[in-house]
Each structure stands twice: as structure tokens, then as C-alpha cells.
Coordinates of C-alpha atoms in Angstrom, one line a residue:
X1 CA 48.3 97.6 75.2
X2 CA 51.2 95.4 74.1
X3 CA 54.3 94.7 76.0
X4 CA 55.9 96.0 72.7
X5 CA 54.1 99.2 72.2
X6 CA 54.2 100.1 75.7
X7 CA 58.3 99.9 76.1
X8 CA 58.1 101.8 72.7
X9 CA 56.8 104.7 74.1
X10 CA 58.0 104.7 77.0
X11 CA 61.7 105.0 74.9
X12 CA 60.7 108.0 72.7
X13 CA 60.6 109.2 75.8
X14 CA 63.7 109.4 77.4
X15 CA 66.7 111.0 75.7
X16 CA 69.7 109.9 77.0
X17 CA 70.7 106.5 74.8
X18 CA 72.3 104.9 78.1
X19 CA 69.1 105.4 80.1
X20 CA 66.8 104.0 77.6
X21 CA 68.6 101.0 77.4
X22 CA 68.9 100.4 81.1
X23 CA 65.4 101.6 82.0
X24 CA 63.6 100.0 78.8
X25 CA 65.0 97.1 79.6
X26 CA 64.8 96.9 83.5
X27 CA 60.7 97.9 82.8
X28 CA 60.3 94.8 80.5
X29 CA 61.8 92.5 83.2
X30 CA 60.0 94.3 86.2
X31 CA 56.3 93.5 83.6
X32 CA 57.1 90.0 83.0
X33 CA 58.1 89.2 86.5
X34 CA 54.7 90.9 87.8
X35 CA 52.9 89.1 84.8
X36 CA 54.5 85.7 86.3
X37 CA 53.2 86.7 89.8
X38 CA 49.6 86.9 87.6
X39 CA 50.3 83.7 85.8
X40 CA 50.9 81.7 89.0
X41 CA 47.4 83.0 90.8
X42 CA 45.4 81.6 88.3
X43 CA 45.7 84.2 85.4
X44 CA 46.0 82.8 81.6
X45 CA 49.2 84.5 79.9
X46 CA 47.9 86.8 78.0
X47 CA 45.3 88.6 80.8
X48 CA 48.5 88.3 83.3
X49 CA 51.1 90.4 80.5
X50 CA 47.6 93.0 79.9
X51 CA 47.5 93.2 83.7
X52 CA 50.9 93.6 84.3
X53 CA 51.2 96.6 81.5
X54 CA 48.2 98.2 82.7
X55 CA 49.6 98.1 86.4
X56 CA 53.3 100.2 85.1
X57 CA 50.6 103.3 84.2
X58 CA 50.8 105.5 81.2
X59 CA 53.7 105.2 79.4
X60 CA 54.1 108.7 78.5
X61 CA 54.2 109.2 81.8
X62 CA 56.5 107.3 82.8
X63 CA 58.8 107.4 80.3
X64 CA 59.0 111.6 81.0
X65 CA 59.5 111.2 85.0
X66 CA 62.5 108.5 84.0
X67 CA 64.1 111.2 81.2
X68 CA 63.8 114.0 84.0
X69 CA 65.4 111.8 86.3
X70 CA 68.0 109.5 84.4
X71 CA 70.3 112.5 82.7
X72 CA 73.4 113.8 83.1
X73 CA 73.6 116.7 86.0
X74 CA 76.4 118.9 86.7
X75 CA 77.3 119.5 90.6
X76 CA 77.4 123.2 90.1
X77 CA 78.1 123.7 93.5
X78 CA 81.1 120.9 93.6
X79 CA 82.5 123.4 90.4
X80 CA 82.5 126.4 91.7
X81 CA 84.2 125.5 95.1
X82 CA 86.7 124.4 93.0
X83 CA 86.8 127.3 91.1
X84 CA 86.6 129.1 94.4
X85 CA 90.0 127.7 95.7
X86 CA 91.9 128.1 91.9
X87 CA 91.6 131.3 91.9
X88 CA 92.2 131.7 95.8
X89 CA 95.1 129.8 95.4
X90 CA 96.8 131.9 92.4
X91 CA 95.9 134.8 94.6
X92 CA 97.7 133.1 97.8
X93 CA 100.6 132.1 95.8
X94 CA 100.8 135.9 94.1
X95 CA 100.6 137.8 97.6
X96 CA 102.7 135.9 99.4
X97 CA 106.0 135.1 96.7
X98 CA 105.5 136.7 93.5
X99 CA 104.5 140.3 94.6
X100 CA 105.0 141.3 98.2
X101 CA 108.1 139.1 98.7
X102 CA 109.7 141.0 96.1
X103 CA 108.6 143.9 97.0
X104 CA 110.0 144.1 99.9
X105 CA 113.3 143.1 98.8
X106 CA 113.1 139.6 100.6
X107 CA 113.5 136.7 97.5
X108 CA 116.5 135.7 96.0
X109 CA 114.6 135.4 92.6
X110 CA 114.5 138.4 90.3
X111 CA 111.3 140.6 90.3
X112 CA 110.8 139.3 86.6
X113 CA 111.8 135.7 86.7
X114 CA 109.2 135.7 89.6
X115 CA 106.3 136.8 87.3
X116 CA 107.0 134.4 84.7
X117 CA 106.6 131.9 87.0
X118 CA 103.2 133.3 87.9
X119 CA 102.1 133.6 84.8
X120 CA 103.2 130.1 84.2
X121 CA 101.0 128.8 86.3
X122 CA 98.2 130.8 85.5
X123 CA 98.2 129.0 82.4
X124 CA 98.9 126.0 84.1
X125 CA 95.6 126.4 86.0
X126 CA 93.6 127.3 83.2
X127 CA 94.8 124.5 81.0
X128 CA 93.7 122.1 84.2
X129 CA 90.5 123.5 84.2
X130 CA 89.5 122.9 80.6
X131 CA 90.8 119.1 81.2
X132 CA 88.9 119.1 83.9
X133 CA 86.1 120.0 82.1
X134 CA 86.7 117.4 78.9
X135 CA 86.9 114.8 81.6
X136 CA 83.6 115.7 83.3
X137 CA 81.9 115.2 79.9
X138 CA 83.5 111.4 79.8
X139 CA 81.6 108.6 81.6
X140 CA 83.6 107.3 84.3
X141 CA 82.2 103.8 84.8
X142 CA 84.2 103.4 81.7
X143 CA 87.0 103.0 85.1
X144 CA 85.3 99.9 86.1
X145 CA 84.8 98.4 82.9
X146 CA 88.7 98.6 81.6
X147 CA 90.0 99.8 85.2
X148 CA 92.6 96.9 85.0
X149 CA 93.8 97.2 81.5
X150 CA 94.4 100.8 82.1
X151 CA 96.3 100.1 85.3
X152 CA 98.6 97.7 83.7
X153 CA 98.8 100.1 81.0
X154 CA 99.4 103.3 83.1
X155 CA 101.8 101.5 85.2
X156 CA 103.9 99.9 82.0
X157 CA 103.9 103.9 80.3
X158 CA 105.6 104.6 83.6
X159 CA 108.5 101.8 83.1
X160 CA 109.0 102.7 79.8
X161 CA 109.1 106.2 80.2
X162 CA 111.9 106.1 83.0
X163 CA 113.9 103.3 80.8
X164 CA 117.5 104.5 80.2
X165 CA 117.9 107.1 77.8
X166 CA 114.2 108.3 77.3
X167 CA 113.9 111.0 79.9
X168 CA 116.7 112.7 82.1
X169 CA 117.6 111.7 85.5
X170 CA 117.7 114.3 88.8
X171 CA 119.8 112.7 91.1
X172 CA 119.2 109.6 90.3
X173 CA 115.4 109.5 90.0
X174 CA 112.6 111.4 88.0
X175 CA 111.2 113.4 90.9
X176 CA 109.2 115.7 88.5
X177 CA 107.1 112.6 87.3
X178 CA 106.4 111.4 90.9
X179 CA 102.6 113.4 91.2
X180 CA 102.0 111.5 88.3
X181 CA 101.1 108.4 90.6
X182 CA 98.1 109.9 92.2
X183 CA 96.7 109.0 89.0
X184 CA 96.4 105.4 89.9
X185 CA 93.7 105.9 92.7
X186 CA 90.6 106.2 90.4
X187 CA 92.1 102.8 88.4
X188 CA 92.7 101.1 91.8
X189 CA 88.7 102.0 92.4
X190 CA 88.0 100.5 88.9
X191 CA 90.6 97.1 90.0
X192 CA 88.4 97.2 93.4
X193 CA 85.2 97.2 91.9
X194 CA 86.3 94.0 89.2
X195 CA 86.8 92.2 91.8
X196 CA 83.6 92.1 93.7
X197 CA 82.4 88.9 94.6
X198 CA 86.0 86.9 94.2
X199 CA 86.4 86.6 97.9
X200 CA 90.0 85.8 99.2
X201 CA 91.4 86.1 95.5
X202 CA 90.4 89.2 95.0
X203 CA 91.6 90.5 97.7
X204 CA 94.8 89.1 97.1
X205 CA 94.5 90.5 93.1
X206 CA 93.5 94.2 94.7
X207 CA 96.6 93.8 97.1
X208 CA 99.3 93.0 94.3
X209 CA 98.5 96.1 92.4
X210 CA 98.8 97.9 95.5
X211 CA 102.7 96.4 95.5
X212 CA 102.7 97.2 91.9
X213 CA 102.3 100.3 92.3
X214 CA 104.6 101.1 95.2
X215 CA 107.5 99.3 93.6
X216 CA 106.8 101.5 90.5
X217 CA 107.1 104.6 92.7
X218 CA 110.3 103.6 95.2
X219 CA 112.3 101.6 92.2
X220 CA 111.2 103.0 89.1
X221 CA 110.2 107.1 89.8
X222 CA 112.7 107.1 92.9
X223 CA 111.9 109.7 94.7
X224 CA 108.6 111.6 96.0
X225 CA 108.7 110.0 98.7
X226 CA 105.8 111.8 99.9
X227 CA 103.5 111.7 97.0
X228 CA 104.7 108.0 97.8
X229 CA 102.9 107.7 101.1
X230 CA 100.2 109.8 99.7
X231 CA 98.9 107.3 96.7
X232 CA 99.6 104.2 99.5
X233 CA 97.0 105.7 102.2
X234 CA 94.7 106.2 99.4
X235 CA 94.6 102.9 98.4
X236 CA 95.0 101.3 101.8
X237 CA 92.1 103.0 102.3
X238 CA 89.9 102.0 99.7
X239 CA 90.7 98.3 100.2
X240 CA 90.1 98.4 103.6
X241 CA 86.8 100.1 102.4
X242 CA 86.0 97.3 99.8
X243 CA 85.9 94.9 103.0
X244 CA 83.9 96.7 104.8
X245 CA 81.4 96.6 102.5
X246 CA 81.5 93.2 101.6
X247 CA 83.0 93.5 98.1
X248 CA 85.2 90.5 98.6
X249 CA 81.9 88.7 100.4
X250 CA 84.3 87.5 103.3
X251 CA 83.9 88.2 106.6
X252 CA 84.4 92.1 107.8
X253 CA 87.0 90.6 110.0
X254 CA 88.8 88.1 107.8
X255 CA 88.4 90.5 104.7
X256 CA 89.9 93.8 107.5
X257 CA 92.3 91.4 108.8
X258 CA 94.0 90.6 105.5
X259 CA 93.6 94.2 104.7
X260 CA 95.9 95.2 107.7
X261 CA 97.9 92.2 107.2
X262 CA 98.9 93.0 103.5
X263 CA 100.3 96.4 105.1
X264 CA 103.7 94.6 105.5
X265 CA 104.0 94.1 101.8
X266 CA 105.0 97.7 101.2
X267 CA 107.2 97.8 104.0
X268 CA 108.9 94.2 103.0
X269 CA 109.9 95.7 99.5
X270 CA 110.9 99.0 101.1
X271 CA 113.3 97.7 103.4
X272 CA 114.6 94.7 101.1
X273 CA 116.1 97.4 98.8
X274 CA 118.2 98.4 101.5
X275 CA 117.7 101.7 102.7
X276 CA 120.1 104.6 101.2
X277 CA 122.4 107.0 103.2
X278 CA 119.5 110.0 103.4
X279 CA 117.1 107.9 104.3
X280 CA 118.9 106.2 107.1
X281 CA 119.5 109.9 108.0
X282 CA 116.1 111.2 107.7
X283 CA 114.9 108.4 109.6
X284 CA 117.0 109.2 112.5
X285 CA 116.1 113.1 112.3
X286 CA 112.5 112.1 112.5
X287 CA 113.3 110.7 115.7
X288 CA 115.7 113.3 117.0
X289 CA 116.0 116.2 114.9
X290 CA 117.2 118.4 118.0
X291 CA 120.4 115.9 118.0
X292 CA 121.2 116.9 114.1
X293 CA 120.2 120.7 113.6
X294 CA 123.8 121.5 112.4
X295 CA 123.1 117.9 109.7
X296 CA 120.1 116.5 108.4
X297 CA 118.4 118.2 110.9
X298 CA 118.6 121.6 110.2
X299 CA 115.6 122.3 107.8
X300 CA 113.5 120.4 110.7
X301 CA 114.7 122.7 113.5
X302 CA 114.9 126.1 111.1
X303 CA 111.4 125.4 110.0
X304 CA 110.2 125.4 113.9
X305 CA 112.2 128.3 114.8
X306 CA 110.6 130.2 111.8
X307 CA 107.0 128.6 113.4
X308 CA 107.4 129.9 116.8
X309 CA 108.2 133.4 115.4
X310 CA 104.9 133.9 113.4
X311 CA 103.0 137.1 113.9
X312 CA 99.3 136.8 114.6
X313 CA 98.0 138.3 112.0
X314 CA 100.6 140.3 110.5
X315 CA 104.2 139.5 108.6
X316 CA 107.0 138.6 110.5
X317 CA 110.1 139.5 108.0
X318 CA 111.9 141.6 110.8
X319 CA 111.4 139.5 113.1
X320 CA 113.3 136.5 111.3
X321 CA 115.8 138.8 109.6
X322 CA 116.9 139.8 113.2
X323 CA 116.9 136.3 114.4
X324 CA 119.1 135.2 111.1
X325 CA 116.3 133.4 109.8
X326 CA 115.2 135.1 106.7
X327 CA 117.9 133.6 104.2
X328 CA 116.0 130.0 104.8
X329 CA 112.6 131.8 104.3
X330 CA 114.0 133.3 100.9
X331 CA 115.9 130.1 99.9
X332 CA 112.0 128.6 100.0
X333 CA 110.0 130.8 97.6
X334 CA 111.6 128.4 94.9
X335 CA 110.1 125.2 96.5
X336 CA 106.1 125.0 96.0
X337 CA 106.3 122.2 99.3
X338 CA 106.4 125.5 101.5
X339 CA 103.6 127.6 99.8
X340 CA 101.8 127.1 103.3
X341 CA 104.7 128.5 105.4
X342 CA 105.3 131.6 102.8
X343 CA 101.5 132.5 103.6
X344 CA 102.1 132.2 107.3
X345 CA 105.5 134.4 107.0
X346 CA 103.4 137.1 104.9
X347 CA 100.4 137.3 106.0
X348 CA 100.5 135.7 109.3
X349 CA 98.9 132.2 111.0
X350 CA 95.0 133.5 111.3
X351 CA 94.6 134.0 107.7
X352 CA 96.5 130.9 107.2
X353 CA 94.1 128.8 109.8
X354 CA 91.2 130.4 108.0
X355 CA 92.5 129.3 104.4
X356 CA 93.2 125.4 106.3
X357 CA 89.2 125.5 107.9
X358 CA 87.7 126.8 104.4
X359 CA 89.6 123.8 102.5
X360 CA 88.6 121.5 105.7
X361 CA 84.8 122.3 104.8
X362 CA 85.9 121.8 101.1
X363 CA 87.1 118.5 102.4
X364 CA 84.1 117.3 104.4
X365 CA 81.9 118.4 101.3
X366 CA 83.8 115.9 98.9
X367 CA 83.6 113.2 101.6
X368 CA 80.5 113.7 102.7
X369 CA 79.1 113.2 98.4
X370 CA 81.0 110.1 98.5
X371 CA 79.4 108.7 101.3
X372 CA 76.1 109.4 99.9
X373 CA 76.6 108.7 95.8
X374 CA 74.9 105.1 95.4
X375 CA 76.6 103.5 92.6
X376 CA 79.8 101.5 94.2
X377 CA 82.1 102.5 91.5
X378 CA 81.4 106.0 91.9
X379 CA 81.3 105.8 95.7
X380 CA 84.8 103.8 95.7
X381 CA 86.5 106.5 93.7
X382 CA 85.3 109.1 95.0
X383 CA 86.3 108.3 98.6
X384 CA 89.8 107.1 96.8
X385 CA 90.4 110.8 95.6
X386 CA 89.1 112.5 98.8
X387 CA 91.1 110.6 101.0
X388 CA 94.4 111.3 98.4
X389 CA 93.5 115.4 99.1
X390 CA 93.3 114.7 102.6
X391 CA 96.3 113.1 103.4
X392 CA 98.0 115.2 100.4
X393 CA 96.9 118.2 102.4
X394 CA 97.9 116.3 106.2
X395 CA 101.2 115.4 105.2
X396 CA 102.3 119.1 103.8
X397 CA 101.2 121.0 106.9
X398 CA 103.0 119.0 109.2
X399 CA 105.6 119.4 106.9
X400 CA 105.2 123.2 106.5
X401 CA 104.9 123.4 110.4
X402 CA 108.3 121.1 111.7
X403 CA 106.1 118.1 112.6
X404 CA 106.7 115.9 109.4
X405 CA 110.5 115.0 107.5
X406 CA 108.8 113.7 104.8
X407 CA 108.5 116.8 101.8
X408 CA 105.4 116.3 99.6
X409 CA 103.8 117.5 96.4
X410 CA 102.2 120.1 97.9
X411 CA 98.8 121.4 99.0
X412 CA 95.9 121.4 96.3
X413 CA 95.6 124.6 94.8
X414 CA 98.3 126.4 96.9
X415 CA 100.5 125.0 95.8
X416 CA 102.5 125.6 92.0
X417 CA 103.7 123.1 89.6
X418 CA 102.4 121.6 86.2
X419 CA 102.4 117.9 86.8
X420 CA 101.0 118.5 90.2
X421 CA 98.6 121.2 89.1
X422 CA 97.1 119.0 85.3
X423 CA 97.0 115.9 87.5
X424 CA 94.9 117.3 90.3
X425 CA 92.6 118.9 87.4
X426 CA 91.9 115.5 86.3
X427 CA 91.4 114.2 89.6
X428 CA 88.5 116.7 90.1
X429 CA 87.0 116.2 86.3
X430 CA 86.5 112.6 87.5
X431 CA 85.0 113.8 90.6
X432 CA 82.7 115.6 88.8
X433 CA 81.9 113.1 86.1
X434 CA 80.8 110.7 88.8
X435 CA 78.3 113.0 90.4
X436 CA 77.7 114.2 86.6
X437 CA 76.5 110.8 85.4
X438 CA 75.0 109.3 88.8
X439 CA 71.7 109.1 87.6
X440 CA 73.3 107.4 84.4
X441 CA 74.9 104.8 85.8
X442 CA 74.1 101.2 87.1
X443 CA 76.0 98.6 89.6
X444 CA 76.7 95.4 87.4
X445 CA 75.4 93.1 89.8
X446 CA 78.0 90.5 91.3
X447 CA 78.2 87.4 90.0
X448 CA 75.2 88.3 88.0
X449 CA 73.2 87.4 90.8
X450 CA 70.4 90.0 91.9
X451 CA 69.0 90.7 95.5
X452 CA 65.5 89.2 96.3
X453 CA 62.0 91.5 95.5
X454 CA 64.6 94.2 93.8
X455 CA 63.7 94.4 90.0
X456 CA 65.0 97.5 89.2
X457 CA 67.6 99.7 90.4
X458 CA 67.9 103.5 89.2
X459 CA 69.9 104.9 91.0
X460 CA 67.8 106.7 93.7
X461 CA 64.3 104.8 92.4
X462 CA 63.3 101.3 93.0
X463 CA 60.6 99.9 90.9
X464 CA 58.8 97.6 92.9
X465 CA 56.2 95.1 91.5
X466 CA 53.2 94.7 93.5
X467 CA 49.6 93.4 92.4
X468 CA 47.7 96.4 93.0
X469 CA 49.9 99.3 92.6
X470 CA 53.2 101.0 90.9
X471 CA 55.3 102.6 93.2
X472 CA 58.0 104.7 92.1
X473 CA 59.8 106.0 95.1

């Protein structure tokens, strides 16, 4: 059979256009590599390409076992966890502010006003979930392809944006776009994954956009100081990753060395811009919050009284309203940062504990899929976004429970908000498009050069070519 005919039918075969090209094409290489092999034992041209086409098997064949393999697959499992927690988390937020809080008379905010509010973001999760759903249907290595286009143009959208005149100030700063820059860690996987291969200038490249970015948050949003720290850990992380790896193709210790050493950068432009009254402050509270609890320090030192009243299992609304405390407990049901001390007030700290392992496991799930997805794009973006929930989720118990100053966006799903809610949605559409289209999806190899004895790479299959037999493992 012809080379021609063979690769033919081995494309009616497969139905997904991006698989046939990639596997048709990686099959013609693999045949005229083994026919080479032929060529060089002795074989004339024509009985080596024969051999070599009778040696891939029937085409049918294998052109069926590459469609069943190489098509998009939905993590059903991934999807209903998160559906799991959406619907836990309106059910957290309804129990413990908009119904029983008003119920018993506790919340400042009116019975009605309340209820808006949780319809609001009922809305707000269902509108997330159908983005999250368009974006699972998009290919994501799309990221690595334009990943620093998009950056420059995400980043750029964000100046403009907050140029004078186009949308209000708070205070000084557009606090209710600051969630928006959790955005940036699946484009900072794409910026990562260009780079591959450009040794000590790429990691200089991947560390610039990591000061881009965090002078866009601390000059440009203002504050979010929090979601701040959050997007910075995430991408720390992924760079220090990208070393490890051998991205850059440095040395683990050079390329981790200049990783750590690049941590300064941040800190250089923080402190240049001289730090403000309130932070000075909150610095100092972090420190010693006992020395200001009538100052800066009182939400620190409230919040740990409130802590060290918690019932076991039960609420504890007496007990703070005999202690004075309750007005600071009402004054948070309109702050979504404190969604994790409202549950702990209502319903008491086992339940809450409980609620912390099951996202825990929902955590080591996510991280445990990036670890093991092969393609480098998808694995960098995926441990980019995992790591974000993680430390998202970190930072706003501590913060909940009178260890951290720092307030945050909130804990995923538990907490309400639209920005916060839509951009987590999309967060988890690309997590699911990665592990959607991971059969799909190839590494371009670095530098265009391609490891020795490795002809073709899908995904979870190697196809090896060997004189006497086809192994497709």
C-alpha cells in the first residue's frame, strides 16, 4: 500500500480536524524515518517505504484507536465538584447572612435589601457558570500561542480603563476592579511557555511581566492589596516552576536562584512609591496589633475576641451580644472578606472546619490533575490557577480568624461579589478546557529541536519505530 493511501485512510478516520492534522502528519514522519532505518540496512527505497507501511498495521485500525483517543473529553468529575461548592456556597452565604441573620434580628441591613442581594448573586453564579462553560468549549493553547499579545493587551485595557475620567474613583483607587488581575495568571503560563528555551533572557522577559503586572495593580488599580499578593504568589510560583523544569534550559540553581533573586523587584517598586499613612499603620498593627486595639488595631483584636468566643458547633450571638461584640459581627454581613467568620458565628467552627477540609480535598484534586496533565502549557496553567485558589483561600482565613491584616477578595465560592464571582468562573472554564482538550493538544517542541528515538508524541501514546513491530503504548 502507498504512503499516500495509507495516511488517507487512516484520516477518514479520525474526526477531530486538529487530531488529524497532528496525527496524519506525525504517522508520515514516524514511516519515513523507519523506512530510512530500512534504506540504510541494505533495503532499495521503494521495498524500505512498503516495509515501513506494512509495519504501522491496518490503517483502519489505527486510524479508529487514534479518533477514540485524540478527542475532546469533559472532566465530569472536575464539573460537578465545582458545581458541588456553587451551590454549597449560595447555600452557606444564604444561612448564615441573608436568612438566619435576619431573622434573628441581628444585621443592620433590611430583611429585603438582604434578598436582593442574594438573588443578585444567584444570578451572578449562574451567569459564571454559562461562561464557564463557553470557555471550556475554547481551546486554550490558544494561551500559548498569543499569551503575550493578550497580556500586553489585558494589561493596556486596564490602564486605559482607570485613565481619568473613564470610570469613578473609591478613595482614590478602583478597588472593585482589583479581582480583575487574577486574570493574568493563565496569560503569564502562556508568557512562560513562549519563552522556553531562551535561557537567561527569558527569564528575565518572564520576570518583567511579573513587575508589569504588579505596578499595574499598586499604581494603576490602587488598592486590593490582597488580591495583590494573591496574583504575585501565583506567578512567583509558576516561574519558579518553569526553572525547575528546565524551561529556561539553565541550571535548576542558576535558573531558582534568579527566580528568588527577582523577588526584590516587587518589593523595590513597592517601597519606591513611598509607603502611604495606612499602610505605614497597618504595617505596624501587623506587628503589634495588641499596642493599637483602640487605632488601626481594633478590627485585628475585635476579630480574635469574636474567635475565641465561637461555639462548637452551635451560634454564638448571645454570647458576643453580652460581650459587646455583636455590632462588629453585624457591621460585617456587608463585607463578602468575612463570609468565613459569619459561618463560624452562625453555625459554629466544626461545620466551618468541615466546609475548609472538603475545599482542601477540592484543592488537592486540582493540584494533583496538574501535576499529572502532560502537555507543559496546560500543566503550567493549571498549577498557576490552583496555586491563585490556594493562597486566595490561605490568605482569607487568616484573615477571617485575626492572624492576617491584609483583607482579600474572598474565598472561592463563599464568598459574594460579581467581579470576583465572573472572574473565578473563567478561571475554572480554563481549567476545564485544559483537561477538555488534553488529548488534543501537542508541546511545540523548543527550539524546534526534537528529543532522540521520540517520533511521535500524543499526548499519553508514544509511537515508537522499531523494525519488527508497532508499539502503541
Amino acid at each position: 500500500m502507498e504512503i499516500e493511501e495509507y495516511l488517507e485512510i487512516v484520516s477518514g478516520q479520525i474526526r477531530s480536524k486538529r487530531a488529524r492534522i497532528m496525527a496524519v502528519k506525525e504517522i508520515e514522519d514516524h514511516i519515513k524515518d523507519q523506512a530510512g532505518a530500512y534504506e540504510e540496512e541494505g533495503m532499495k527505497q521503494e521495498t524500505a517505504m512498503e516495509e515501513a507501511v506494512r509495519q504501522m498495521g491496518d490503517p483502519v485500525t489505527t486510524g479508529v484507536e487514534l479518533d477514540r483517543i485524540h478527542r475532546p473529553k469533559m472532566d465530569w468529575k472536575l464539573f460537578w465538584w465545582i458545581v458541588l461548592f456553587s451551590a454549597l456556597g449560595l447555600a452557606i452565604q444564604y444561612l448564615c447572612f441573608y436568612r438566619l441573620g435576619n431573622m434573628e434580628g441581628q444585621f443592620q441591613i433590611p430583611m429585603e435589601n438582604s434578598m436582593i442581594k442574594f438573588v443578585r448573586q444567584c444570578v451572578y453564579t449562574a451567569v459564571g457558570l454559562v461562561v464557564m462553560a463557553g470557555i471550556c468549549l475554547c481551546d486554550y493553547s490558544l494561551i500559548g500561542k498569543y499569551g503575550e499579545i493578550w497580556a500586553g493587551v489585558f494589561l493596556a485595557g486596564i490602564w486605559a480603563a482607570c485613565s481619568p475620567g473613564i470610570l469613578p474613583r473609591l478613595n482614590g483607587s478602583y478597588p472593585y476592579l482589583k479581582c480583575i488581575l487574577y486574570l493574568f495568571i493563565p496569560l503569564y503560563g502562556g508568557i512562560l511557555y513562549r519563552n522556553r528555551g531562551n535561557r537567561y533572557k527569558g527569564l528575565m522577559i518572564s520576570a518583567l511581566w511579573i513587575a508589569a503586572v504588579f505596578l499595574t495593580g499598586i499604581k494603576v488599580i490602587g488598592g486590593g492589596l490582597g488580591v495583590l499578593i494573591d496574583t504575585m504568589a501565583a506567578c512567583f510560583f509558576m516561574l519558579l516552576v518553569a526553572a525547575w523544569e528546565d524551561w529556561f534550559q539553565v541550571s535548576k540553581k542558576m535558573g531558582l536562584g534568579f527566580g528568588a533573586t527577582i523577588l526584590i523587584i516587587p518589593g523595590i517598586i513597592f517601597f519606591s512609591n513611598n509607603l502611604t499613612g495606612y499602610q505605614i499603620e497597618r504595617l505596624k498593627v501587623w506587628l503589634h496589633p495588641e499596642q493599637y486595639a483602640t487605632g488601626a488595631g481594633y478590627q485585628v483584636t475585635t476579630i480574635r475576641n469574636i474567635v475565641s468566643n465561637l461555639g462548637i458547633n452551635t451560634s454564638c450571638y448571645k454570647a458576643l451580644e453580652q460581650k459587646g461584640l455583636l455590632e462588629f459581627v453585624s457591621a460585617c454581613a456587608d463585607h463578602y472578606e468575612y463570609m468565613m467568620l459569619q459561618a463560624a458565628v452562625t453555625l459554629g467552627t466544626v461545620k466551618v472546619i468541615f466546609l475548609g477540609i472538603l475545599f482542601t480535598a477540592f484543592l488537592f484534586y486540582l493540584f494533583r490533575m496538574a501535576a499529572k496533565e502532560k502537555n507543559k502549557l496546560g500543566h503550567m496553567i493549571a498549577l498557576g490557577c490552583t496555586m491563585l485558589l490556594a493562597v486566595q483561600t490561605i490568605q482569607n482565613m487568616m484573615y477571617n480568624f485575626g492572624i492576617g491584616i491584609i483583607s482579600t477578595s474572598g474565598v472561592p465560592f463563599f464568598s459574594y461579589g460579581r467581579v470576583l464571582t465572573l472572574v473565578l468562573y473563567i478561571l475554572f472554564g480554563v481549567l476545564l478546557s485544559i483537561y477538555r482538550y488534553q488529548n488534543l493538544v501537542w508541546d511545540e517542541p523548543i527550539k524546534n529541536i526534537r528529543k532522540s528515538g521520540e517520533l511521535a508524541k500524543l499526548t499519553h501514546y508514544i509511537l515508537r519505530g522499531e523494525r519488527n513491530e508497532n508499539t502503541l503504548s
